Amino acid sequence: MALDETTITILGATGSIGTSTLDVLARHPGRFRVRALTGYRNISLLAEQCQLFRPDLAVVADAEAATALRERLGAECDQVGVLYGEEGLEQAAATGADVTVAAIVGAAGLRPALRAVADGGRVLLANKESLVMAGALFMDAVARSGATLLPLDSEHNAVFQCLPGNFCRGRPVDSGVTRVLLTASGGPFRTTPRPELEHVKPEQACAHPNWSMGRKISVDSATLMNKGLEVIEASWLFGIDADHLDVVVHPQSIVHSLVEYVDGTMLAQMSNPDMRTPIAHALGWPERLASGVAPLDLVGLGRLEFQEPDHDRFPCLRLAYRALRAGGSAPAVLNAANEEAVSAFLEERLPFMEIAAVIESTLEHASTGDVSDVQELLAVDGSARQVARDFIRRAGATQ
Ligand code: NAD
Ligand code: MG
């Protein structure tokens, strides 16, 4: 092995972020060496990835999936260790790799991401739900281990690129920063009239106009909850309160976010809507790496638009601000209710416009006090899911 190879583990390698990350790695042969890949239930894709990238370890959901993966890999790939379940994920997160990409979707990503942070290497965070659920615990763990946490989410990566070198987390004013603006595409229903929103189907919600993403985040983009989760994510990452974090709708998804300064300057990061740009940025930082993304054609684009978000048609954004301001475990309750409501919508058990209603009712009924450790947090998550499921059943029954 070459001495200057960077070792890398990808948690959630078979997802949209995971496959984009491997695409960037493949453009830099000899520079990265893959330690572990996790793929939950997508055995065929994980097997292909193992054949190409030859990790030391591959992790799947359970024993049955592990047997299926071993069979697929056969003798030709027998140097790949296969593990499964929570323990397997824990081991993948703790390979001591130089870089760990946290790209599992939803609350399932929390423990592995925290485990990777505890190792103290470079953690590239895509799994925004873990920061939304456990912001304080997560950032404490980063401070304790000295891990370098770099955002993969395109907006947060853009903000990171636009912040000044002397930026001190939690003290934006000291470096002249007055406001952070996150851009939102507006999703597939940006111009859909409210009566039509009552009847939209999962396939329409997942057909994002600019980005190709997993199904859960696609629905979050359609409700604008994705932007709500990102406001909370930004607040923890950069230590900026809700009053200094704004959202602007930008249908072209070219400006990925902006930072406003006291002298009237506004810095923006622009690129085509392709996650390989923020991934390559975070992989190489502070160096720049080729990502395979085409440069912007400004003249071809012609114009960029910016609009106010419509809170009436998309109430989820306001709910997220409310949870951020309430603090404690309110964002974890918001996240749990959202995950339950989105999966019910994807299974056609809940109408689209009821997603926000379920989250609002759950926030009103679940306990949102302070939590001091992950166990307590997971208990809050579990009971909020129970409350949300009751509301979903009732909403489903009246369909
Ligand atoms: P995806 O659904 O395409 O992939 C999710 C990955 O997690 C897959 O590898 C899957 O096998 C794994 N997984 C799913 N459930 C699991 C479980 N219970 N236990 C272990 N592994 C499990 O999702 P995605 O679009 O790649 O998003 C991943 C994360 O990145 C999400 O938190 C999302 O919000 C965030 N993100 C995604 C994008 C994007 O463009 N896709 C952009 C910004 C942030
Ligand atoms: Mg984003």
Short mmCIF file of C-alpha atoms and ligand atoms in Angstrom, two decimals:
data_model
loop_
_atom_site.label_atom_id
_atom_site.label_comp_id
_atom_site.label_asym_id
_atom_site.label_seq_id
_atom_site.Cartn_x
_atom_site.Cartn_y
_atom_site.Cartn_z
CA MET A 1 0.00 0.00 0.00
CA ALA A 2 1.37 3.45 -0.91
CA LEU A 3 2.18 5.53 2.18
CA ASP A 4 0.15 8.53 1.13
CA GLU A 5 -3.08 6.62 0.46
CA THR A 6 -6.03 8.04 2.42
CA THR A 7 -8.11 5.30 4.04
CA ILE A 8 -11.87 5.70 3.81
CA THR A 9 -15.02 4.06 5.14
CA ILE A 10 -18.47 4.70 3.68
CA LEU A 11 -21.49 4.11 5.91
CA GLY A 12 -24.42 3.87 3.49
CA ALA A 13 -22.27 3.08 0.42
CA THR A 14 -25.19 1.80 -1.67
CA GLY A 15 -27.27 4.98 -1.38
CA SER A 16 -27.30 8.08 -3.51
CA ILE A 17 -24.52 9.82 -1.49
CA GLY A 18 -22.55 6.56 -1.16
CA THR A 19 -22.51 5.85 -4.90
CA SER A 20 -21.60 9.49 -5.70
CA THR A 21 -18.71 9.23 -3.23
CA LEU A 22 -17.41 6.04 -4.89
CA ASP A 23 -17.73 7.75 -8.26
CA VAL A 24 -15.39 10.53 -7.05
CA LEU A 25 -12.95 8.00 -5.50
CA ALA A 26 -12.77 6.07 -8.78
CA ARG A 27 -11.48 9.26 -10.46
CA HIS A 28 -8.42 9.26 -8.18
CA PRO A 29 -6.83 5.83 -8.44
CA GLY A 30 -4.06 5.23 -5.88
CA ARG A 31 -5.15 8.14 -3.70
CA PHE A 32 -7.79 6.39 -1.57
CA ARG A 33 -7.99 2.93 -0.07
CA VAL A 34 -11.44 1.72 1.01
CA ARG A 35 -11.56 0.14 4.49
CA ALA A 36 -15.28 -0.57 4.90
CA LEU A 37 -18.54 -0.28 2.96
CA THR A 38 -22.01 -0.76 4.41
CA GLY A 39 -25.09 -1.53 2.32
CA TYR A 40 -27.91 -2.77 4.56
CA ARG A 41 -30.15 -4.78 2.17
CA ASN A 42 -28.80 -3.84 -1.24
CA ILE A 43 -26.69 -6.98 -1.63
CA SER A 44 -26.21 -6.92 -5.40
CA LEU A 45 -24.91 -3.35 -5.50
CA LEU A 46 -22.73 -3.86 -2.40
CA ALA A 47 -21.22 -6.98 -4.00
CA GLU A 48 -20.36 -5.01 -7.15
CA GLN A 49 -18.80 -2.25 -5.04
CA CYS A 50 -16.74 -4.82 -3.11
CA GLN A 51 -15.46 -6.32 -6.34
CA LEU A 52 -14.38 -2.90 -7.58
CA PHE A 53 -13.02 -1.32 -4.40
CA ARG A 54 -11.86 -4.39 -2.38
CA PRO A 55 -12.65 -3.12 1.14
CA ASP A 56 -11.44 -5.04 4.23
CA LEU A 57 -14.99 -5.09 5.56
CA ALA A 58 -18.56 -5.08 4.19
CA VAL A 59 -21.60 -4.75 6.46
CA VAL A 60 -25.22 -5.70 5.79
CA ALA A 61 -28.51 -5.77 7.71
CA ASP A 62 -28.66 -9.31 9.12
CA ALA A 63 -27.25 -12.85 9.05
CA GLU A 64 -29.31 -13.83 6.01
CA ALA A 65 -28.07 -10.82 4.03
CA ALA A 66 -24.50 -11.63 5.15
CA THR A 67 -24.77 -15.19 3.78
CA ALA A 68 -26.18 -13.84 0.52
CA LEU A 69 -23.31 -11.35 0.22
CA ARG A 70 -20.63 -14.00 0.97
CA GLU A 71 -22.14 -16.23 -1.72
CA ARG A 72 -22.07 -13.42 -4.26
CA LEU A 73 -18.51 -12.47 -3.43
CA GLY A 74 -17.30 -16.08 -3.71
CA ALA A 75 -13.67 -17.16 -3.46
CA GLU A 76 -12.42 -14.38 -5.69
CA CYS A 77 -13.27 -11.80 -3.04
CA ASP A 78 -12.70 -13.79 0.15
CA GLN A 79 -10.42 -11.14 1.67
CA VAL A 80 -13.53 -9.00 2.28
CA GLY A 81 -14.78 -9.64 5.84
CA VAL A 82 -18.60 -9.67 6.02
CA LEU A 83 -20.41 -8.54 9.19
CA TYR A 84 -24.00 -7.59 9.95
CA GLY A 85 -26.39 -5.72 12.23
CA GLU A 86 -25.69 -2.99 14.78
CA GLU A 87 -22.41 -4.59 15.80
CA GLY A 88 -21.20 -4.77 12.22
CA LEU A 89 -22.06 -1.10 11.70
CA GLU A 90 -20.23 -0.21 14.88
CA GLN A 91 -17.12 -2.02 13.64
CA ALA A 92 -17.34 -0.35 10.24
CA ALA A 93 -17.55 3.04 11.94
CA ALA A 94 -14.50 2.24 14.05
CA THR A 95 -12.00 1.05 11.44
CA GLY A 96 -9.77 4.02 12.26
CA ALA A 97 -10.00 5.19 8.64
CA ASP A 98 -8.67 8.68 7.88
CA VAL A 99 -12.09 9.59 6.46
CA THR A 100 -15.54 8.24 7.33
CA VAL A 101 -18.54 9.21 5.22
CA ALA A 102 -21.76 9.14 7.29
CA ALA A 103 -24.41 8.57 4.62
CA ILE A 104 -26.97 6.22 6.18
CA VAL A 105 -30.47 7.69 5.93
CA GLY A 106 -32.49 8.67 9.01
CA ALA A 107 -32.16 7.96 12.72
CA ALA A 108 -30.45 4.62 11.94
CA GLY A 109 -27.37 6.68 11.07
CA LEU A 110 -26.99 8.26 14.52
CA ARG A 111 -25.01 5.61 16.42
CA PRO A 112 -22.58 4.79 13.60
CA ALA A 113 -21.96 8.52 13.00
CA LEU A 114 -21.31 9.08 16.71
CA ARG A 115 -18.96 6.09 16.72
CA ALA A 116 -17.03 7.52 13.77
CA VAL A 117 -16.79 10.91 15.51
CA ALA A 118 -15.44 9.25 18.68
CA ASP A 119 -12.55 7.87 16.61
CA GLY A 120 -11.36 11.43 16.02
CA GLY A 121 -10.63 11.27 12.26
CA ARG A 122 -12.28 13.24 9.47
CA VAL A 123 -16.05 12.70 9.34
CA LEU A 124 -17.98 13.76 6.23
CA LEU A 125 -21.55 14.18 7.38
CA ALA A 126 -24.48 13.61 5.02
CA ASN A 127 -26.79 12.10 7.64
CA LYS A 128 -28.40 15.37 8.75
CA GLU A 129 -30.95 13.50 10.89
CA SER A 130 -28.23 12.64 13.42
CA LEU A 131 -27.45 16.32 14.01
CA VAL A 132 -31.14 17.21 14.16
CA MET A 133 -31.78 14.48 16.73
CA ALA A 134 -28.70 14.85 18.84
CA GLY A 135 -27.09 18.19 17.99
CA ALA A 136 -25.70 18.96 21.45
CA LEU A 137 -24.46 15.41 22.12
CA PHE A 138 -23.00 15.18 18.62
CA MET A 139 -21.09 18.47 18.77
CA ASP A 140 -19.84 17.63 22.30
CA ALA A 141 -18.51 14.33 20.95
CA VAL A 142 -16.74 16.19 18.13
CA ALA A 143 -15.15 18.61 20.62
CA ARG A 144 -14.06 15.74 22.90
CA SER A 145 -12.45 13.60 20.20
CA GLY A 146 -11.05 16.44 18.11
CA ALA A 147 -12.65 14.93 14.98
CA THR A 148 -12.78 17.15 11.88
CA LEU A 149 -16.47 17.37 10.94
CA LEU A 150 -17.05 18.49 7.35
CA PRO A 151 -20.54 18.96 5.89
CA LEU A 152 -21.54 17.05 2.75
CA ASP A 153 -25.02 18.50 2.59
CA SER A 154 -24.68 20.88 -0.38
CA GLU A 155 -26.02 23.94 1.48
CA HIS A 156 -23.79 23.43 4.52
CA ASN A 157 -20.81 22.64 2.37
CA ALA A 158 -21.53 25.92 0.52
CA VAL A 159 -21.75 27.86 3.81
CA PHE A 160 -18.50 26.25 4.97
CA GLN A 161 -16.84 27.41 1.76
CA CYS A 162 -18.19 30.99 2.16
CA LEU A 163 -17.27 31.44 5.85
CA PRO A 164 -14.08 33.36 6.62
CA GLY A 165 -10.91 31.55 7.72
CA ASN A 166 -11.16 33.14 11.18
CA PHE A 167 -14.76 31.98 11.72
CA CYS A 168 -15.29 30.80 15.25
CA ARG A 169 -18.23 28.43 15.75
CA GLY A 170 -20.87 30.08 17.94
CA ARG A 171 -19.42 33.60 17.52
CA PRO A 172 -20.37 34.65 13.96
CA VAL A 173 -20.38 38.38 14.76
CA ASP A 174 -16.69 38.26 15.74
CA SER A 175 -15.82 37.46 12.14
CA GLY A 176 -18.29 39.92 10.64
CA VAL A 177 -20.94 37.34 9.70
CA THR A 178 -24.47 38.74 10.11
CA ARG A 179 -26.62 36.06 8.50
CA VAL A 180 -26.55 32.67 6.80
CA LEU A 181 -29.01 32.08 3.96
CA LEU A 182 -29.81 28.52 2.93
CA THR A 183 -31.22 28.09 -0.55
CA ALA A 184 -34.12 25.72 -1.28
CA SER A 185 -35.10 24.52 -4.73
CA GLY A 186 -38.76 24.56 -3.71
CA GLY A 187 -39.03 20.89 -4.72
CA PRO A 188 -41.35 19.30 -7.28
CA PHE A 189 -44.45 21.11 -5.92
CA ARG A 190 -43.06 24.66 -5.82
CA THR A 191 -45.87 25.95 -8.03
CA THR A 192 -48.53 23.29 -7.34
CA PRO A 193 -51.78 24.83 -6.03
CA ARG A 194 -52.80 23.69 -2.56
CA PRO A 195 -55.93 21.70 -3.59
CA GLU A 196 -53.76 19.54 -5.89
CA LEU A 197 -51.26 18.92 -3.09
CA GLU A 198 -53.96 16.96 -1.25
CA HIS A 199 -53.78 14.22 -3.91
CA VAL A 200 -50.12 13.96 -4.91
CA LYS A 201 -48.59 10.46 -5.07
CA PRO A 202 -45.20 9.22 -3.82
CA GLU A 203 -43.81 8.98 -7.37
CA GLN A 204 -44.59 12.66 -8.00
CA ALA A 205 -43.01 13.65 -4.69
CA CYS A 206 -39.85 11.67 -5.51
CA ALA A 207 -39.43 13.24 -8.95
CA HIS A 208 -37.21 16.15 -7.91
CA PRO A 209 -36.66 18.71 -10.70
CA ASN A 210 -32.91 19.27 -10.05
CA TRP A 211 -31.46 16.58 -7.77
CA SER A 212 -31.42 12.80 -7.90
CA MET A 213 -31.65 11.53 -4.29
CA GLY A 214 -32.97 8.75 -2.05
CA ARG A 215 -36.75 8.54 -1.54
CA LYS A 216 -36.88 9.82 2.03
CA ILE A 217 -34.95 13.04 1.36
CA SER A 218 -36.90 13.51 -1.88
CA VAL A 219 -40.17 13.61 0.07
CA ASP A 220 -38.51 15.92 2.62
CA SER A 221 -37.64 18.25 -0.27
CA ALA A 222 -41.22 18.16 -1.52
CA THR A 223 -42.61 19.20 1.92
CA LEU A 224 -39.71 21.65 2.55
CA MET A 225 -38.97 19.67 5.74
CA ASN A 226 -35.57 19.02 4.21
CA LYS A 227 -34.87 22.76 4.49
CA GLY A 228 -36.25 22.74 8.03
CA LEU A 229 -33.90 19.89 9.00
CA GLU A 230 -31.09 21.81 7.30
CA VAL A 231 -31.79 24.97 9.32
CA ILE A 232 -31.37 22.89 12.48
CA GLU A 233 -28.29 21.18 11.01
CA ALA A 234 -26.72 24.58 10.19
CA SER A 235 -27.48 25.89 13.62
CA TRP A 236 -25.45 23.07 15.23
CA LEU A 237 -22.67 22.94 12.67
CA PHE A 238 -21.90 26.65 12.73
CA GLY A 239 -23.30 27.67 16.13
CA ILE A 240 -25.76 30.19 14.63
CA ASP A 241 -29.18 30.81 16.20
CA ALA A 242 -32.54 30.68 14.40
CA ASP A 243 -32.74 34.50 14.12
CA HIS A 244 -29.60 34.57 11.96
CA LEU A 245 -30.56 31.68 9.67
CA ASP A 246 -32.87 32.35 6.73
CA VAL A 247 -34.21 30.34 3.81
CA VAL A 248 -34.65 31.62 0.28
CA VAL A 249 -36.23 29.65 -2.56
CA HIS A 250 -33.97 29.43 -5.61
CA PRO A 251 -35.56 27.18 -8.24
CA GLN A 252 -32.41 26.67 -10.37
CA SER A 253 -30.33 25.09 -7.54
CA ILE A 254 -27.12 26.77 -8.73
CA VAL A 255 -26.43 28.94 -5.68
CA HIS A 256 -26.17 26.39 -2.88
CA SER A 257 -26.17 28.89 0.02
CA LEU A 258 -24.90 32.33 1.03
CA VAL A 259 -23.16 34.09 3.90
CA GLU A 260 -23.91 37.77 4.58
CA TYR A 261 -21.31 40.06 6.16
CA VAL A 262 -21.58 43.26 8.19
CA ASP A 263 -20.07 45.35 5.35
CA GLY A 264 -22.87 44.40 2.94
CA THR A 265 -20.92 41.62 1.21
CA MET A 266 -22.75 38.42 0.42
CA LEU A 267 -20.70 35.39 -0.61
CA ALA A 268 -22.34 32.54 -2.50
CA GLN A 269 -21.09 29.13 -3.59
CA MET A 270 -22.30 28.12 -7.05
CA SER A 271 -22.04 24.86 -8.97
CA ASN A 272 -24.23 22.49 -10.93
CA PRO A 273 -26.65 20.52 -8.73
CA ASP A 274 -24.54 17.37 -8.36
CA MET A 275 -23.48 16.05 -4.95
CA ARG A 276 -20.07 15.07 -6.30
CA THR A 277 -18.99 18.73 -5.93
CA PRO A 278 -19.48 18.97 -2.13
CA ILE A 279 -18.24 15.37 -1.76
CA ALA A 280 -15.00 16.11 -3.66
CA HIS A 281 -14.59 19.35 -1.71
CA ALA A 282 -14.83 17.59 1.64
CA LEU A 283 -12.71 14.62 0.55
CA GLY A 284 -9.86 16.84 -0.61
CA TRP A 285 -10.15 19.83 1.78
CA PRO A 286 -8.15 21.99 1.94
CA GLU A 287 -7.03 20.76 -1.48
CA ARG A 288 -9.38 20.73 -4.48
CA LEU A 289 -10.12 17.43 -6.23
CA ALA A 290 -11.67 16.80 -9.65
CA SER A 291 -15.26 15.58 -9.17
CA GLY A 292 -16.48 14.81 -12.68
CA VAL A 293 -19.02 17.65 -12.44
CA ALA A 294 -19.21 19.95 -15.47
CA PRO A 295 -18.32 23.63 -14.91
CA LEU A 296 -21.20 26.11 -14.84
CA ASP A 297 -22.36 27.63 -18.09
CA LEU A 298 -23.49 31.03 -16.79
CA VAL A 299 -24.60 32.42 -20.14
CA GLY A 300 -26.50 29.22 -20.87
CA LEU A 301 -28.25 29.55 -17.50
CA GLY A 302 -29.15 33.17 -18.26
CA ARG A 303 -30.94 34.01 -15.02
CA LEU A 304 -31.10 32.98 -11.39
CA GLU A 305 -34.25 33.62 -9.34
CA PHE A 306 -34.83 34.04 -5.61
CA GLN A 307 -38.21 33.93 -3.85
CA GLU A 308 -39.79 33.89 -0.39
CA PRO A 309 -40.82 30.37 0.82
CA ASP A 310 -44.60 29.79 0.95
CA HIS A 311 -45.28 28.79 4.55
CA ASP A 312 -48.98 28.13 3.97
CA ARG A 313 -48.48 25.39 1.42
CA PHE A 314 -45.32 24.12 3.13
CA PRO A 315 -45.89 24.33 6.90
CA CYS A 316 -43.00 21.94 7.71
CA LEU A 317 -40.41 24.71 7.48
CA ARG A 318 -42.08 26.72 10.23
CA LEU A 319 -42.44 23.58 12.39
CA ALA A 320 -38.69 23.02 12.15
CA TYR A 321 -37.96 26.62 13.23
CA ARG A 322 -40.37 26.12 16.11
CA ALA A 323 -38.56 22.95 17.22
CA LEU A 324 -35.15 24.63 16.92
CA ARG A 325 -36.31 27.55 19.08
CA ALA A 326 -37.91 25.20 21.64
CA GLY A 327 -34.59 23.32 21.95
CA GLY A 328 -34.12 20.24 24.18
CA SER A 329 -35.44 17.14 22.48
CA ALA A 330 -38.01 19.04 20.34
CA PRO A 331 -35.91 18.60 17.14
CA ALA A 332 -35.60 14.86 17.89
CA VAL A 333 -39.40 14.64 18.22
CA LEU A 334 -39.80 16.59 14.96
CA ASN A 335 -37.41 14.19 13.23
CA ALA A 336 -39.08 11.05 14.59
CA ALA A 337 -42.56 12.25 13.60
CA ASN A 338 -41.28 13.24 10.16
CA GLU A 339 -39.62 9.84 9.53
CA GLU A 340 -42.84 8.04 10.51
CA ALA A 341 -45.05 10.37 8.44
CA VAL A 342 -42.79 10.18 5.37
CA SER A 343 -42.69 6.39 5.42
CA ALA A 344 -46.50 6.29 5.83
CA PHE A 345 -46.82 8.65 2.84
CA LEU A 346 -44.43 6.51 0.76
CA GLU A 347 -46.57 3.46 1.61
CA GLU A 348 -49.72 5.42 0.70
CA ARG A 349 -51.08 5.27 4.26
CA LEU A 350 -51.05 9.06 4.71
CA PRO A 351 -51.96 11.92 2.35
CA PHE A 352 -49.17 14.39 1.53
CA MET A 353 -50.69 17.39 3.33
CA GLU A 354 -51.16 15.30 6.50
CA ILE A 355 -47.39 14.92 6.92
CA ALA A 356 -47.13 18.39 8.47
CA ALA A 357 -50.29 17.84 10.52
CA VAL A 358 -48.88 14.63 12.05
CA ILE A 359 -45.61 16.38 12.93
CA GLU A 360 -47.39 19.34 14.49
CA SER A 361 -49.67 17.11 16.61
CA THR A 362 -46.71 14.98 17.71
CA LEU A 363 -44.73 18.08 18.74
CA GLU A 364 -47.71 19.15 20.86
CA HIS A 365 -48.15 15.75 22.53
CA ALA A 366 -44.68 14.26 22.98
CA SER A 367 -42.29 15.29 25.73
CA THR A 368 -39.62 17.70 24.52
CA GLY A 369 -37.47 18.27 27.62
CA ASP A 370 -33.69 18.12 27.83
CA VAL A 371 -31.79 14.85 27.29
CA SER A 372 -28.38 14.02 28.68
CA ASP A 373 -27.30 10.93 26.76
CA VAL A 374 -27.99 8.82 23.68
CA GLN A 375 -30.07 6.25 25.62
CA GLU A 376 -32.46 8.96 26.77
CA LEU A 377 -32.57 10.42 23.30
CA LEU A 378 -33.46 7.08 21.73
CA ALA A 379 -36.23 6.69 24.32
CA VAL A 380 -37.63 10.11 23.29
CA ASP A 381 -37.32 9.05 19.65
CA GLY A 382 -39.21 5.79 20.34
CA SER A 383 -42.09 7.40 22.22
CA ALA A 384 -42.43 10.22 19.67
CA ARG A 385 -42.71 7.56 16.94
CA GLN A 386 -45.49 5.88 18.93
CA VAL A 387 -47.41 9.16 19.25
CA ALA A 388 -46.88 9.89 15.54
CA ARG A 389 -48.10 6.40 14.53
CA ASP A 390 -51.32 6.95 16.48
CA PHE A 391 -51.94 10.21 14.61
CA ILE A 392 -51.10 8.51 11.30
CA ARG A 393 -53.61 5.72 12.02
CA ARG A 394 -56.31 8.28 12.79
CA ALA A 395 -55.48 10.41 9.73
CA GLY A 396 -55.42 7.26 7.56
CA ALA A 397 -58.79 6.12 8.89
CA THR A 398 -60.45 9.39 7.84
CA GLN A 399 -59.06 9.28 4.28
P1 NAD B 1 -30.48 6.53 0.16
O1 NAD B 1 -31.81 6.06 0.58
O2 NAD B 1 -30.17 6.65 -1.29
O3 NAD B 1 -29.32 5.62 0.83
C1 NAD B 1 -29.33 5.33 2.20
C2 NAD B 1 -28.21 4.38 2.58
O4 NAD B 1 -28.43 3.98 3.96
C3 NAD B 1 -28.15 3.10 1.75
O5 NAD B 1 -26.81 2.69 1.62
C4 NAD B 1 -28.92 2.08 2.63
O6 NAD B 1 -28.48 0.77 2.39
C5 NAD B 1 -28.54 2.54 4.02
N1 NAD B 1 -29.56 2.24 5.02
C6 NAD B 1 -30.90 2.48 4.92
N2 NAD B 1 -31.53 2.11 6.07
C7 NAD B 1 -30.57 1.63 6.89
C8 NAD B 1 -30.60 1.08 8.21
N3 NAD B 1 -31.74 0.97 8.91
N4 NAD B 1 -29.43 0.68 8.76
C9 NAD B 1 -28.27 0.79 8.07
N5 NAD B 1 -28.18 1.30 6.82
C10 NAD B 1 -29.33 1.72 6.25
O7 NAD B 1 -30.27 7.95 0.89
P2 NAD B 1 -29.40 9.20 0.39
O8 NAD B 1 -30.22 10.05 -0.49
O9 NAD B 1 -28.05 8.75 -0.05
O10 NAD B 1 -29.25 10.00 1.76
C11 NAD B 1 -28.39 9.57 2.79
C12 NAD B 1 -28.28 10.68 3.84
O11 NAD B 1 -27.66 11.80 3.22
C13 NAD B 1 -29.64 11.16 4.35
O12 NAD B 1 -29.50 11.49 5.70
C14 NAD B 1 -29.92 12.42 3.53
O13 NAD B 1 -30.71 13.35 4.21
C15 NAD B 1 -28.49 12.95 3.34
N6 NAD B 1 -28.33 13.77 2.13
C16 NAD B 1 -28.55 13.23 0.89
C17 NAD B 1 -28.40 14.02 -0.24
C18 NAD B 1 -28.62 13.45 -1.62
O14 NAD B 1 -28.41 14.16 -2.60
N7 NAD B 1 -29.01 12.21 -1.76
C19 NAD B 1 -28.03 15.36 -0.11
C20 NAD B 1 -27.78 15.86 1.16
C21 NAD B 1 -27.93 15.07 2.28
MG MG B 2 -29.20 19.80 1.21
#
